Amino acid sequence: MKEKILIVEDEPKLAQLLNDYLEQELYECHTLANGLEVVDWVKAEQPNMMLLDLMLPGKDGMSICREVRQFSSLPIIMTTAKVEEIDRLLGLELGADDYICKPYSPREVVARVKAVMRRYKSSPEDAPIDSDILIDDSSYQVSVLGKTLELTPVEFRLFHYLYRHAGQVFSRDQLMDKLYNDGRVVTDRTVDSHIKNLRRKLSAVTEQELIHSVYGVGYRFEQ
């Protein structure tokens, strides 16, 4: 069965170009131009990935990403002409897995899609056995004390890596290398943003601090 990709882009020629390139790679594509249609479509059709433009009529990409992350962890690649760092960080904090700035090559988009798909499908090594923490690689879900965390794919990989190497301290650079292995340029603040989101979600289900900061070095997982 072909993997389904939703292309959310209000420039018809660009949407068609992306559609053509991705279909050549044997993906099943569907395009939407109005942001108001996206959330309901995702709920009904459950695509395997979404290419999401930031500036859209009806509802902007940031709002859509925030809403989708409330019920789904599908991979999201945001596309936009906004290149300021604050926009890039905000997109990642909301749960985007990648961020491509216009103008871009359709071939680059295809390569990014494949890279994110590979990361999403990859099954990390078996995690330590802990009755309080359960990790399901197939669904990208983490349960703590019987309560499921709503994690993005990037947050899942970050938590899983720290958990599998409990007690070890990792720098931001080391964590970025594990999260992003496609040569993409990201900043230290990106890792900090993901750690902040993880801690917030963990604090909702347990009072125990699991991810510790090591001043001047980085982070470690410890119970």
Coordinates of C-alpha atoms in Angstrom, one line a residue:
M1 CA 0.0 0.0 0.0
K2 CA 1.3 3.4 -0.9
E3 CA 2.2 5.9 1.8
K4 CA -0.2 8.8 1.8
I5 CA 1.1 12.4 1.9
L6 CA -1.0 15.5 2.4
I7 CA 0.4 18.6 0.6
V8 CA -1.0 21.8 2.1
E9 CA 0.0 24.6 -0.2
D10 CA -2.1 27.5 -1.6
E11 CA 0.2 28.1 -4.7
P12 CA -1.4 25.8 -7.3
K13 CA 1.7 25.5 -9.5
L14 CA 3.9 24.7 -6.5
A15 CA 1.4 22.2 -5.1
Q16 CA 1.2 20.4 -8.4
L17 CA 5.0 20.4 -8.8
L18 CA 5.4 18.7 -5.4
N19 CA 2.6 16.3 -6.1
D20 CA 4.2 15.3 -9.4
Y21 CA 7.6 14.7 -7.9
L22 CA 6.3 12.8 -4.9
E23 CA 4.1 10.6 -7.1
Q24 CA 7.1 9.7 -9.1
E25 CA 8.5 8.3 -5.9
L26 CA 5.3 6.2 -5.6
Y27 CA 3.7 8.2 -2.8
E28 CA -0.1 8.8 -2.9
C29 CA -0.6 12.5 -2.7
H30 CA -3.5 14.8 -1.9
T31 CA -3.5 18.6 -2.0
L32 CA -5.4 21.2 0.0
A33 CA -5.1 25.0 -0.4
N34 CA -7.3 26.2 2.5
G35 CA -6.1 25.9 6.1
L36 CA -9.7 25.4 7.4
E37 CA -10.0 22.0 5.6
V38 CA -6.8 20.5 6.9
V39 CA -7.6 19.2 10.5
D40 CA -10.8 17.4 9.5
W41 CA -9.1 15.9 6.5
V42 CA -6.2 14.5 8.6
K43 CA -8.7 13.0 11.1
A44 CA -10.7 11.4 8.3
E45 CA -7.9 10.2 6.0
Q46 CA -5.0 9.6 8.5
P47 CA -2.1 10.4 6.1
N48 CA 1.5 9.1 6.7
M49 CA 3.0 12.6 6.4
M50 CA 2.0 16.2 5.9
L51 CA 3.8 19.0 4.0
L52 CA 2.4 22.1 5.6
D53 CA 2.8 25.7 4.3
L54 CA 3.0 28.3 7.0
M55 CA 1.0 31.1 5.3
L56 CA -2.4 29.8 4.2
P57 CA -5.9 31.2 3.7
G58 CA -8.4 30.4 6.4
K59 CA -6.0 29.1 9.0
D60 CA -2.2 29.4 9.2
G61 CA 0.2 26.5 9.4
M62 CA 1.2 27.1 13.0
S63 CA -2.4 26.8 14.2
I64 CA -2.9 23.7 12.1
C65 CA 0.3 22.1 13.5
R66 CA -0.8 22.9 17.0
E67 CA -4.2 21.3 16.5
V68 CA -3.0 18.2 14.7
R69 CA -0.5 17.6 17.5
Q70 CA -3.3 17.3 20.0
F71 CA -4.5 14.0 18.4
S72 CA -1.7 12.8 16.0
S73 CA 2.0 12.3 15.9
L74 CA 2.2 12.0 12.1
P75 CA 5.4 13.5 10.6
I76 CA 5.0 17.2 9.6
I77 CA 7.4 19.1 7.4
M78 CA 6.7 22.8 7.3
T79 CA 7.4 24.9 4.2
T80 CA 7.6 28.7 4.3
A81 CA 9.2 31.8 3.0
K82 CA 9.8 33.0 6.6
V83 CA 13.4 32.4 7.4
E84 CA 13.8 34.1 10.8
E85 CA 15.2 31.8 13.5
I86 CA 12.3 32.5 15.9
D87 CA 9.8 31.2 13.3
R88 CA 11.9 28.1 12.8
L89 CA 12.2 27.4 16.5
L90 CA 8.5 28.0 17.0
G91 CA 7.6 25.6 14.3
L92 CA 9.8 22.9 15.9
E93 CA 8.3 23.6 19.4
L94 CA 4.8 23.1 18.0
G95 CA 5.8 19.6 16.8
A96 CA 7.1 20.0 13.3
D97 CA 9.7 17.4 12.3
D98 CA 11.5 19.5 9.7
Y99 CA 11.4 23.0 8.2
I100 CA 12.1 23.9 4.6
C101 CA 12.5 27.5 3.5
K102 CA 11.3 28.8 0.1
P103 CA 12.5 28.9 -2.6
Y104 CA 13.5 25.2 -2.5
S105 CA 14.2 22.5 -5.0
P106 CA 11.4 19.8 -5.3
R107 CA 14.2 17.2 -5.2
E108 CA 15.3 18.6 -1.8
V109 CA 11.7 18.2 -0.6
V110 CA 11.6 14.6 -1.8
A111 CA 14.9 13.9 0.0
R112 CA 13.6 15.5 3.2
V113 CA 10.4 13.5 3.0
K114 CA 12.4 10.3 2.6
A115 CA 14.7 11.2 5.5
V116 CA 11.8 12.0 7.9
M117 CA 10.0 8.8 6.8
R118 CA 13.1 6.7 7.6
R119 CA 13.5 8.3 11.0
Y120 CA 9.8 7.8 11.8
K121 CA 9.9 4.1 10.8
S122 CA 13.2 3.2 12.4
S123 CA 13.0 1.2 15.6
P124 CA 15.6 2.1 18.2
E125 CA 17.4 -0.5 20.3
D126 CA 15.4 -2.1 23.1
A127 CA 15.1 0.2 26.0
P128 CA 15.8 -0.8 29.6
I129 CA 12.9 -2.7 31.2
D130 CA 11.0 -0.5 33.7
S131 CA 7.5 -1.2 34.9
D132 CA 6.8 2.5 35.3
I133 CA 7.9 3.4 31.8
L134 CA 6.7 1.6 28.7
I135 CA 7.9 2.5 25.2
D136 CA 6.1 1.3 22.1
D137 CA 8.3 1.7 19.0
S138 CA 5.5 0.8 16.5
S139 CA 3.2 3.6 17.7
Y140 CA 5.8 6.1 18.9
Q141 CA 4.1 6.1 22.3
V142 CA 5.6 6.4 25.8
S143 CA 3.6 5.6 28.9
V144 CA 4.7 6.7 32.4
L145 CA 2.8 5.3 35.4
G146 CA 0.1 4.0 33.1
K147 CA -0.5 7.4 31.4
T148 CA 0.4 7.9 27.7
L149 CA 2.4 11.0 26.7
E150 CA 1.4 12.8 23.5
L151 CA 4.9 13.1 22.0
T152 CA 6.0 14.3 18.6
P153 CA 8.3 11.9 16.6
V154 CA 11.3 14.1 17.5
E155 CA 10.3 14.2 21.2
F156 CA 9.9 10.4 21.1
R157 CA 13.3 9.8 19.7
L158 CA 14.9 12.2 22.2
F159 CA 13.2 10.6 25.2
H160 CA 14.0 7.1 23.9
Y161 CA 17.7 7.8 23.4
L162 CA 18.1 9.4 26.8
Y163 CA 16.2 6.6 28.4
R164 CA 18.2 3.9 26.7
H165 CA 21.4 5.5 28.0
A166 CA 20.2 6.4 31.5
G167 CA 22.8 8.0 33.6
Q168 CA 25.0 9.1 30.7
V169 CA 25.4 12.9 30.0
F170 CA 24.9 14.1 26.4
S171 CA 25.8 17.5 25.0
R172 CA 23.4 19.3 22.8
D173 CA 25.6 18.6 19.8
Q174 CA 25.5 14.9 20.5
L175 CA 21.7 14.9 20.9
M176 CA 21.3 16.9 17.6
D177 CA 23.4 14.3 15.8
K178 CA 21.0 11.6 17.0
L179 CA 17.9 13.5 16.2
Y180 CA 18.9 15.0 12.9
N181 CA 21.2 12.8 10.8
D182 CA 20.5 14.5 7.4
G183 CA 23.0 17.4 7.7
R184 CA 20.3 19.9 8.6
V185 CA 21.5 23.0 10.4
V186 CA 19.8 23.5 13.8
T187 CA 20.8 25.4 16.9
D188 CA 21.4 24.5 20.5
R189 CA 18.1 26.2 21.3
T190 CA 16.3 23.6 19.2
V191 CA 17.3 20.8 21.6
D192 CA 16.5 23.0 24.6
S193 CA 13.0 23.6 23.1
H194 CA 12.4 19.9 22.8
I195 CA 13.7 19.2 26.3
K196 CA 11.4 21.9 27.7
N197 CA 8.4 20.4 25.9
L198 CA 9.4 16.9 27.2
R199 CA 9.7 18.1 30.7
R200 CA 6.3 19.8 30.5
K201 CA 4.6 16.7 29.3
L202 CA 6.3 14.5 31.8
S203 CA 5.4 16.8 34.7
A204 CA 1.7 16.3 33.8
V205 CA 2.0 12.6 34.7
T206 CA 4.7 12.4 37.3
E207 CA 6.3 14.6 40.0
Q208 CA 9.6 12.8 39.5
E209 CA 12.2 14.7 37.5
L210 CA 13.5 12.4 34.8
I211 CA 15.5 14.6 32.5
H212 CA 18.3 16.4 34.4
S213 CA 20.4 19.4 33.2
V214 CA 24.1 19.1 33.7
Y215 CA 25.4 22.7 33.9
G216 CA 27.8 23.5 31.1
V217 CA 27.5 20.1 29.5
G218 CA 24.0 19.0 28.5
Y219 CA 21.3 16.5 29.7
R220 CA 20.9 13.1 31.2
F221 CA 18.0 10.7 32.0
E222 CA 17.9 9.5 35.6
Q223 CA 15.2 8.2 37.9

